[in-house]
CSV table of C-alpha atoms and ligand atoms in Angstrom, one decimal:
chain,number,residue,atom,x,y,z
G,1,UNK,CA,-14.1,-7.2,3.3
G,2,UNK,CA,-15.2,-4.0,1.7
G,3,UNK,CA,-15.9,-0.5,3.7
G,4,UNK,CA,-17.2,2.4,2.8
G,5,UNK,CA,-15.6,5.4,5.0
G,6,UNK,CA,-17.1,9.0,5.7
G,7,UNK,CA,-15.4,11.9,6.9
G,8,UNK,CA,-16.4,15.4,7.6
G,9,UNK,CA,-14.8,16.3,10.9
G,10,UNK,CA,-13.5,19.7,9.6
G,11,UNK,CA,-13.8,21.5,6.0
G,12,UNK,CA,-13.9,18.4,4.0
G,13,UNK,CA,-16.6,16.0,2.9
G,14,UNK,CA,-15.1,12.7,1.9
G,15,UNK,CA,-16.1,9.2,1.2
G,16,UNK,CA,-14.0,6.3,0.1
G,17,UNK,CA,-14.3,2.6,-0.7
G,18,UNK,CA,-11.5,0.5,0.4
G,19,UNK,CA,-11.0,-3.4,0.4
G,20,UNK,CA,-8.9,-5.4,2.6
G,21,UNK,CA,-7.2,-8.8,1.7
G,22,UNK,CA,-4.6,-10.8,3.5
G,23,UNK,CA,-2.0,-8.6,3.3
G,24,UNK,CA,-3.1,-5.1,2.3
G,25,UNK,CA,-5.7,-2.6,2.4
G,26,UNK,CA,-6.4,-1.1,-1.1
G,27,UNK,CA,-8.1,1.9,-2.1
G,28,UNK,CA,-11.2,1.4,-4.8
G,29,UNK,CA,-12.2,4.9,-4.6
G,30,UNK,CA,-11.2,8.1,-2.6
G,31,UNK,CA,-13.4,11.2,-3.3
G,32,UNK,CA,-12.6,14.4,-1.4
G,33,UNK,CA,-14.9,17.8,-1.6
G,34,UNK,CA,-13.2,20.5,0.2
G,35,UNK,CA,-14.7,24.2,1.0
G,36,UNK,CA,-10.9,25.2,1.4
G,37,UNK,CA,-11.3,27.7,-1.2
G,38,UNK,CA,-14.2,29.3,0.7
G,39,UNK,CA,-12.2,29.2,3.9
G,40,UNK,CA,-8.9,30.7,2.2
G,41,UNK,CA,-11.1,33.8,1.4
G,42,UNK,CA,-11.8,34.3,5.1
G,43,UNK,CA,-8.3,33.2,6.3
G,44,UNK,CA,-9.6,29.9,8.1
G,45,UNK,CA,-12.8,27.5,8.8
G,46,UNK,CA,-16.0,29.0,9.7
G,47,UNK,CA,-17.8,26.0,11.1
G,48,UNK,CA,-21.5,27.3,10.1
G,49,UNK,CA,-20.3,27.9,6.6
G,50,UNK,CA,-18.2,24.2,6.4
G,51,UNK,CA,-21.5,22.2,7.8
G,52,UNK,CA,-23.6,24.0,5.2
G,53,UNK,CA,-21.4,22.9,2.5
G,54,UNK,CA,-21.3,19.5,3.7
G,55,UNK,CA,-24.8,19.2,3.9
G,56,UNK,CA,-24.9,19.9,0.1
G,57,UNK,CA,-21.9,17.6,-0.8
G,58,UNK,CA,-22.4,14.7,1.3
G,59,UNK,CA,-24.8,12.6,-0.8
G,60,UNK,CA,-23.3,13.4,-4.3
G,61,UNK,CA,-19.7,12.6,-2.5
G,62,UNK,CA,-20.8,9.3,-1.5
G,63,UNK,CA,-22.4,8.5,-4.7
G,64,UNK,CA,-19.2,9.3,-6.5
G,65,UNK,CA,-17.3,7.2,-4.4
G,66,UNK,CA,-19.2,4.0,-4.9
G,67,UNK,CA,-19.7,4.6,-8.6
G,68,UNK,CA,-15.8,5.2,-8.8
G,69,UNK,CA,-15.2,1.9,-6.9
G,70,UNK,CA,-17.2,0.1,-9.7
G,71,UNK,CA,-19.2,-1.8,-6.8
G,72,UNK,CA,-22.7,-1.5,-5.9
G,73,UNK,CA,-24.1,-1.2,-2.3
G,74,UNK,CA,-24.8,-5.0,-2.1
G,75,UNK,CA,-20.7,-5.3,-2.0
G,76,UNK,CA,-20.0,-2.9,0.8
G,77,UNK,CA,-19.6,-5.2,4.1
G,78,UNK,CA,-19.7,-2.0,6.7
G,79,UNK,CA,-19.7,1.5,7.0
G,80,UNK,CA,-17.2,3.7,9.0
G,81,UNK,CA,-17.6,7.1,10.1
G,82,UNK,CA,-15.5,9.8,12.0
G,83,UNK,CA,-17.5,10.5,15.0
G,84,UNK,CA,-15.0,13.0,16.6
G,85,UNK,CA,-12.9,15.0,17.4
G,86,UNK,CA,-14.1,18.0,15.2
G,87,UNK,CA,-16.5,20.8,14.5
G,88,UNK,CA,-19.8,19.7,15.9
G,89,UNK,CA,-22.0,20.9,12.7
G,90,UNK,CA,-19.7,19.1,10.3
G,91,UNK,CA,-19.3,15.8,12.4
G,92,UNK,CA,-23.2,15.8,12.5
G,93,UNK,CA,-23.7,15.9,8.9
G,94,UNK,CA,-21.3,12.8,8.7
G,95,UNK,CA,-22.6,10.7,11.4
G,96,UNK,CA,-26.3,11.1,10.9
G,97,UNK,CA,-25.9,10.2,7.2
G,98,UNK,CA,-23.8,7.1,8.1
G,99,UNK,CA,-26.4,6.1,10.8
G,100,UNK,CA,-29.4,6.6,8.4
G,101,UNK,CA,-27.2,4.4,5.7
G,102,UNK,CA,-26.5,2.0,8.1
G,103,UNK,CA,-30.1,1.3,9.1
G,104,UNK,CA,-31.6,1.8,5.6
G,105,UNK,CA,-29.2,-0.4,3.7
G,106,UNK,CA,-28.7,-3.0,6.7
G,107,UNK,CA,-24.9,-2.7,7.3
G,108,UNK,CA,-22.8,-2.6,10.1
G,109,UNK,CA,-21.7,0.7,11.8
G,110,UNK,CA,-17.7,1.3,12.8
G,111,UNK,CA,-17.2,4.8,14.6
G,112,UNK,CA,-13.7,6.0,14.2
G,113,UNK,CA,-11.7,8.4,16.2
G,114,UNK,CA,-10.6,11.1,13.5
G,115,UNK,CA,-6.9,11.1,15.3
G,116,UNK,CA,-6.7,7.4,15.2
G,117,UNK,CA,-7.6,7.5,11.5
G,118,UNK,CA,-5.0,9.7,10.4
G,119,UNK,CA,-2.4,7.0,11.7
G,120,UNK,CA,-4.2,4.3,9.5
G,121,UNK,CA,-3.3,6.0,6.4
G,122,UNK,CA,-0.1,4.1,6.9
G,123,UNK,CA,-1.9,0.9,6.5
G,124,UNK,CA,-3.1,1.7,3.1
G,125,UNK,CA,-1.4,0.5,-0.2
G,126,UNK,CA,2.0,-0.2,1.6
G,127,UNK,CA,4.0,-3.4,0.5
G,128,UNK,CA,4.0,-4.3,4.1
G,129,UNK,CA,1.9,-3.1,7.2
G,130,UNK,CA,3.9,-0.8,10.0
G,131,UNK,CA,5.1,-3.1,12.5
G,132,UNK,CA,4.1,-3.1,16.3
G,133,UNK,CA,5.2,-1.9,18.8
G,134,UNK,CA,5.6,1.7,17.0
G,135,UNK,CA,5.7,5.3,17.9
G,136,UNK,CA,3.1,7.4,16.1
G,137,UNK,CA,3.5,11.2,15.3
G,138,UNK,CA,0.6,12.8,14.6
G,139,UNK,CA,0.9,16.3,13.4
G,140,UNK,CA,-2.3,18.3,12.1
G,141,UNK,CA,-4.2,21.7,12.2
G,142,UNK,CA,-5.6,20.8,15.8
G,143,UNK,CA,-3.2,18.2,17.1
G,144,UNK,CA,0.5,17.3,17.9
G,145,UNK,CA,0.7,13.9,19.9
G,146,UNK,CA,3.2,11.4,20.4
G,147,UNK,CA,1.6,7.7,20.9
G,148,UNK,CA,3.1,4.5,21.8
G,149,UNK,CA,0.9,1.6,19.7
G,150,UNK,CA,1.3,-2.0,21.0
G,151,UNK,CA,-1.3,-3.1,19.1
G,152,UNK,CA,-4.2,-1.9,16.9
G,153,UNK,CA,-6.5,-1.8,20.0
G,154,UNK,CA,-3.8,-1.1,22.8
G,155,UNK,CA,-2.0,2.1,22.7
G,156,UNK,CA,-0.6,4.9,25.1
G,157,UNK,CA,-0.3,8.6,24.7
G,158,UNK,CA,3.1,9.8,25.5
G,159,UNK,CA,2.7,13.5,25.1
G,160,UNK,CA,1.6,16.2,23.1
G,161,UNK,CA,1.1,20.0,22.7
G,162,UNK,CA,0.5,22.3,25.5
G,163,UNK,CA,-0.6,25.0,23.4
G,164,UNK,CA,-0.8,25.4,19.6
G,165,UNK,CA,-0.3,22.5,17.1
G,166,UNK,CA,2.4,22.3,14.6
G,167,UNK,CA,-0.2,22.7,11.9
G,168,UNK,CA,-1.6,25.7,13.6
G,169,UNK,CA,1.7,27.2,14.0
G,170,UNK,CA,2.5,26.9,10.4
G,171,UNK,CA,-1.1,28.5,9.6
G,172,UNK,CA,-0.6,31.5,12.2
G,173,UNK,CA,2.9,32.2,11.1
G,174,UNK,CA,1.7,32.2,7.4
G,175,UNK,CA,-1.0,34.6,8.2
G,176,UNK,CA,1.7,37.0,9.9
G,177,UNK,CA,3.9,36.5,6.5
G,178,UNK,CA,0.2,37.6,4.6
G,179,UNK,CA,0.3,33.9,3.1
G,180,UNK,CA,-3.0,32.1,2.4
G,181,UNK,CA,-4.8,29.7,4.5
G,182,UNK,CA,-4.0,26.6,5.0
G,183,UNK,CA,-0.5,28.1,5.9
G,184,UNK,CA,1.5,24.9,5.9
G,185,UNK,CA,1.9,24.2,1.9
G,186,UNK,CA,2.2,27.9,1.4
G,187,UNK,CA,5.1,28.0,3.9
G,188,UNK,CA,6.7,24.9,2.4
G,189,UNK,CA,6.5,26.3,-1.0
G,190,UNK,CA,8.4,29.7,-0.2
G,191,UNK,CA,10.9,27.7,2.0
G,192,UNK,CA,12.2,25.8,-0.6
G,193,UNK,CA,13.5,28.9,-1.9
G,194,UNK,CA,15.0,30.3,1.4
G,195,UNK,CA,17.7,29.7,3.9
G,196,UNK,CA,16.6,27.9,6.8
G,197,UNK,CA,19.5,29.0,8.8
G,198,UNK,CA,18.6,33.0,7.9
G,199,UNK,CA,16.8,33.6,11.3
G,200,UNK,CA,17.7,31.9,14.8
G,201,UNK,CA,14.2,31.1,15.9
G,202,UNK,CA,13.5,29.4,19.1
G,203,UNK,CA,13.0,25.6,19.3
G,204,UNK,CA,10.4,25.5,22.4
G,205,UNK,CA,10.6,22.6,24.7
G,206,UNK,CA,13.4,20.7,22.4
G,207,UNK,CA,15.5,19.8,25.4
G,208,UNK,CA,12.7,19.0,27.8
G,209,UNK,CA,12.8,15.7,29.3
G,210,UNK,CA,9.2,15.1,28.6
G,211,UNK,CA,7.3,14.1,25.3
G,212,UNK,CA,5.3,17.4,25.2
G,213,UNK,CA,5.7,20.2,22.5
G,214,UNK,CA,4.9,24.1,22.6
G,215,UNK,CA,4.4,26.1,19.6
G,216,UNK,CA,2.9,29.4,20.5
G,217,UNK,CA,6.4,30.9,21.6
G,218,UNK,CA,7.6,30.3,18.0
G,219,UNK,CA,4.6,32.3,16.5
G,220,UNK,CA,5.3,35.3,19.0
G,221,UNK,CA,8.9,35.2,18.0
G,222,UNK,CA,8.1,35.3,14.3
G,223,UNK,CA,5.4,38.3,15.2
G,224,UNK,CA,8.3,40.1,17.0
G,225,UNK,CA,10.7,39.6,14.4
G,226,UNK,CA,8.4,41.0,11.7
G,227,UNK,CA,8.2,44.2,13.9
G,228,UNK,CA,11.8,44.5,14.3
G,229,UNK,CA,13.2,43.8,11.1
G,230,UNK,CA,10.5,44.3,8.3
G,231,UNK,CA,12.5,46.7,6.1
G,232,UNK,CA,15.6,44.0,5.4
G,233,UNK,CA,13.3,40.8,5.6
G,234,UNK,CA,13.2,38.1,3.1
G,235,UNK,CA,9.9,36.2,3.3
G,236,UNK,CA,11.5,33.1,2.2
G,237,UNK,CA,14.1,33.1,4.4
G,238,UNK,CA,11.7,33.4,7.3
G,239,UNK,CA,9.6,30.9,5.8
G,240,UNK,CA,12.6,28.5,5.4
G,241,UNK,CA,13.6,29.2,9.3
G,242,UNK,CA,10.1,28.8,10.5
G,243,UNK,CA,9.6,25.1,8.9
G,244,UNK,CA,13.3,24.3,10.2
G,245,UNK,CA,12.3,25.2,13.6
G,246,UNK,CA,9.0,23.2,13.6
G,247,UNK,CA,10.6,20.1,11.9
G,248,UNK,CA,13.7,20.2,14.6
G,249,UNK,CA,11.4,20.0,17.6
G,250,UNK,CA,9.4,17.2,16.0
G,251,UNK,CA,12.3,15.0,14.6
G,252,UNK,CA,14.1,15.5,18.2
G,253,UNK,CA,10.9,14.4,20.3
G,254,UNK,CA,9.9,11.7,17.9
G,255,UNK,CA,13.4,10.1,18.0
G,256,UNK,CA,13.6,10.4,21.9
G,257,UNK,CA,10.4,8.6,21.9
G,258,UNK,CA,11.5,5.9,19.8
G,259,UNK,CA,14.8,5.4,21.8
G,260,UNK,CA,13.0,5.6,25.2
G,261,UNK,CA,10.4,2.9,24.3
G,262,UNK,CA,13.0,1.0,21.9
G,263,UNK,CA,10.9,0.6,19.3
G,264,UNK,CA,12.1,0.1,15.5
G,265,UNK,CA,9.2,1.6,13.6
G,266,UNK,CA,8.0,5.0,13.4
G,267,UNK,CA,4.7,6.1,11.7
G,268,UNK,CA,4.0,9.7,11.0
G,269,UNK,CA,0.6,11.0,10.1
G,270,UNK,CA,-1.7,14.2,9.8
G,271,UNK,CA,-1.6,17.2,7.4
G,272,UNK,CA,1.8,18.3,8.6
G,273,UNK,CA,3.1,15.0,7.6
G,274,UNK,CA,2.9,16.2,3.8
G,275,UNK,CA,5.8,18.4,4.7
G,276,UNK,CA,8.7,16.8,2.8
G,277,UNK,CA,11.2,18.7,4.8
G,278,UNK,CA,10.0,17.2,8.0
G,279,UNK,CA,9.7,13.8,6.2
G,280,UNK,CA,13.5,14.0,4.6
G,281,UNK,CA,15.0,15.3,8.0
G,282,UNK,CA,13.6,12.8,9.8
G,283,UNK,CA,14.4,9.9,7.6
G,284,UNK,CA,18.2,11.6,7.8
G,285,UNK,CA,18.1,11.6,11.4
G,286,UNK,CA,16.8,8.0,11.7
G,287,UNK,CA,19.8,7.0,9.4
G,288,UNK,CA,22.3,8.4,11.8
G,289,UNK,CA,20.7,6.0,14.5
G,290,UNK,CA,21.2,2.1,14.8
G,291,UNK,CA,20.1,0.8,11.5
G,292,UNK,CA,16.7,-0.8,12.7
G,293,UNK,CA,14.3,1.9,12.7
G,294,UNK,CA,11.7,2.0,9.9
G,295,UNK,CA,9.9,5.2,8.9
G,296,UNK,CA,6.3,5.1,7.5
G,297,UNK,CA,4.5,8.3,6.2
G,298,UNK,CA,1.6,8.2,3.9
G,299,UNK,CA,1.6,9.8,0.5
G,300,UNK,CA,0.7,13.2,0.4
G,301,UNK,CA,-3.0,12.9,-0.5
G,302,UNK,CA,-3.5,10.6,2.5
G,303,UNK,CA,-1.8,12.9,5.1
G,304,UNK,CA,-4.6,15.6,5.2
G,305,UNK,CA,-8.2,14.7,5.8
G,306,UNK,CA,-9.7,12.1,3.7
G,307,UNK,CA,-12.2,9.3,4.1
G,308,UNK,CA,-9.7,6.5,3.0
G,309,UNK,CA,-7.9,6.7,6.4
G,310,UNK,CA,-11.4,6.4,8.4
G,311,UNK,CA,-12.1,3.3,6.3
G,312,UNK,CA,-8.9,1.7,6.9
G,313,UNK,CA,-8.7,2.0,10.9
G,314,UNK,CA,-12.3,0.6,10.6
G,315,UNK,CA,-10.9,-3.0,9.4
G,316,UNK,CA,-9.1,-3.1,12.7
G,317,UNK,CA,-12.0,-2.3,14.7
G,318,UNK,CA,-15.3,-3.9,15.7
G,319,UNK,CA,-18.7,-2.6,15.0
G,320,UNK,CA,-21.3,-1.1,17.2
G,321,UNK,CA,-24.3,-3.4,17.9
G,322,UNK,CA,-26.8,-0.3,17.6
G,323,UNK,CA,-25.8,2.3,15.2
G,324,UNK,CA,-28.3,4.7,16.6
G,325,UNK,CA,-26.2,4.8,19.7
G,326,UNK,CA,-23.2,6.7,18.0
G,327,UNK,CA,-23.0,10.1,19.0
G,328,UNK,CA,-20.8,12.7,17.5
G,329,UNK,CA,-18.0,13.9,20.1
G,330,UNK,CA,-16.6,17.0,19.0
G,331,UNK,CA,-14.0,16.7,22.1
G,332,UNK,CA,-12.8,13.1,21.6
G,333,UNK,CA,-9.2,12.5,22.4
G,334,UNK,CA,-6.6,10.1,22.0
G,335,UNK,CA,-6.8,9.6,25.8
G,336,UNK,CA,-9.9,8.2,25.6
G,337,UNK,CA,-8.3,4.7,24.8
G,338,UNK,CA,-5.7,3.0,26.8
E,1,LIG,O1,-4.9,16.6,9.1
E,1,LIG,P1,-5.1,17.7,8.8
E,1,LIG,O2,-5.8,17.8,7.1
E,1,LIG,O3,-6.6,18.5,9.4
E,1,LIG,C1,-6.7,18.3,10.5
E,1,LIG,O4,-7.5,17.4,11.1
E,1,LIG,O5,-6.2,19.4,11.4
E,1,LIG,O6,-4.2,19.1,8.9
E,1,LIG,C2,-4.3,20.4,8.4
E,1,LIG,C3,-2.7,21.1,8.7
E,1,LIG,C4,-3.1,22.7,8.2
E,1,LIG,O7,-2.6,23.2,9.7
E,1,LIG,C5,-1.9,22.6,7.2
E,1,LIG,O8,-1.3,24.1,7.2
E,1,LIG,C6,-1.1,21.6,7.3
E,1,LIG,O9,-1.8,20.8,7.8
E,1,LIG,N1,-0.3,21.2,6.4
E,1,LIG,C7,1.1,21.1,6.3
E,1,LIG,C8,1.5,21.0,4.9
E,1,LIG,N2,0.2,20.7,4.1
E,1,LIG,C9,-0.8,20.6,5.1
E,1,LIG,N3,1.9,22.0,6.9
E,1,LIG,C10,3.3,22.0,6.6
E,1,LIG,N4,3.7,21.4,5.3
E,1,LIG,C11,2.7,20.9,4.4
E,1,LIG,N5,3.0,20.8,3.0
E,2,LIG,ZN1,-7.4,15.7,10.4
């Protein structure tokens, strides 16, 4: 089975061709064109500008993905596309292109929830698939969610952020420190040279019994600190302290979820999963527990937005009967499933 995946939910224009065999999902091509450099100039994504760039690059990106896979259109069994959540202008570029291709090429079309897609980066090129039941932690620019997966089509939303997402917190703190967008990688690079215990930053909701998160207080604490102690402040130390505070909360709640639901598999996904401190410390926290919990984290290039994860998710979903019925849904959430 071979699927062409298309992803345009935010500032990336991405297409990928993946193949599923009996025991693995393999990437044949994975092309991502990003307008991130343009966004960096303005400190964030400008929706109208992102969509305009995507219109220009959508077809060349799909052509590049098919050509790099060394297959032809005839070899492709189905098309998968992100239909939400995301920026409406951006989503429309991908969805309308996918619908048109599905009709012209006479292929089934599989609509994929972008958030669910992030988790499926864990099914790609692994020696073994993640095991159900498992706890999924999604940490991206717009989301911080904990999910209990019983099976591919059966999962339960356990909790999430009440305000800013973890990636958003990285981005906002980076902005306060005068670092470029996206802030996560910029903070991580600086943090590697700093002391994570230099500043006693809050770990919001770390002891709350629920599985929710809150990160806006951390950003405010950083803003206040910058006003108070600007003179003697070492930016690398502050970056390391911010990274440690975010990682501590994510790890504590993920482990609590795994213990509460007695699962022996954790999967992490989303742009913030590219953070090596988070991954190393989560693995180390797991190592201190009974030895049964397995951790899966995608390779760094599959953590941030890409179309390979969308095709991967589609292997485990059903196509729609009529591709024309698919509508972009900017507010789609993980709650839409149960
Ligand atoms: O999943 P993603 O590419 O896009 C969304 O769907 O939101 O996530 C982007 C987020 C940004 O907030 C970015 O700052 C963060 O992921 N990010 C990181 C790292 N790489 C990307 N955060 C921390 N450490 C990183 N290495
Ligand atoms: Zn994403």
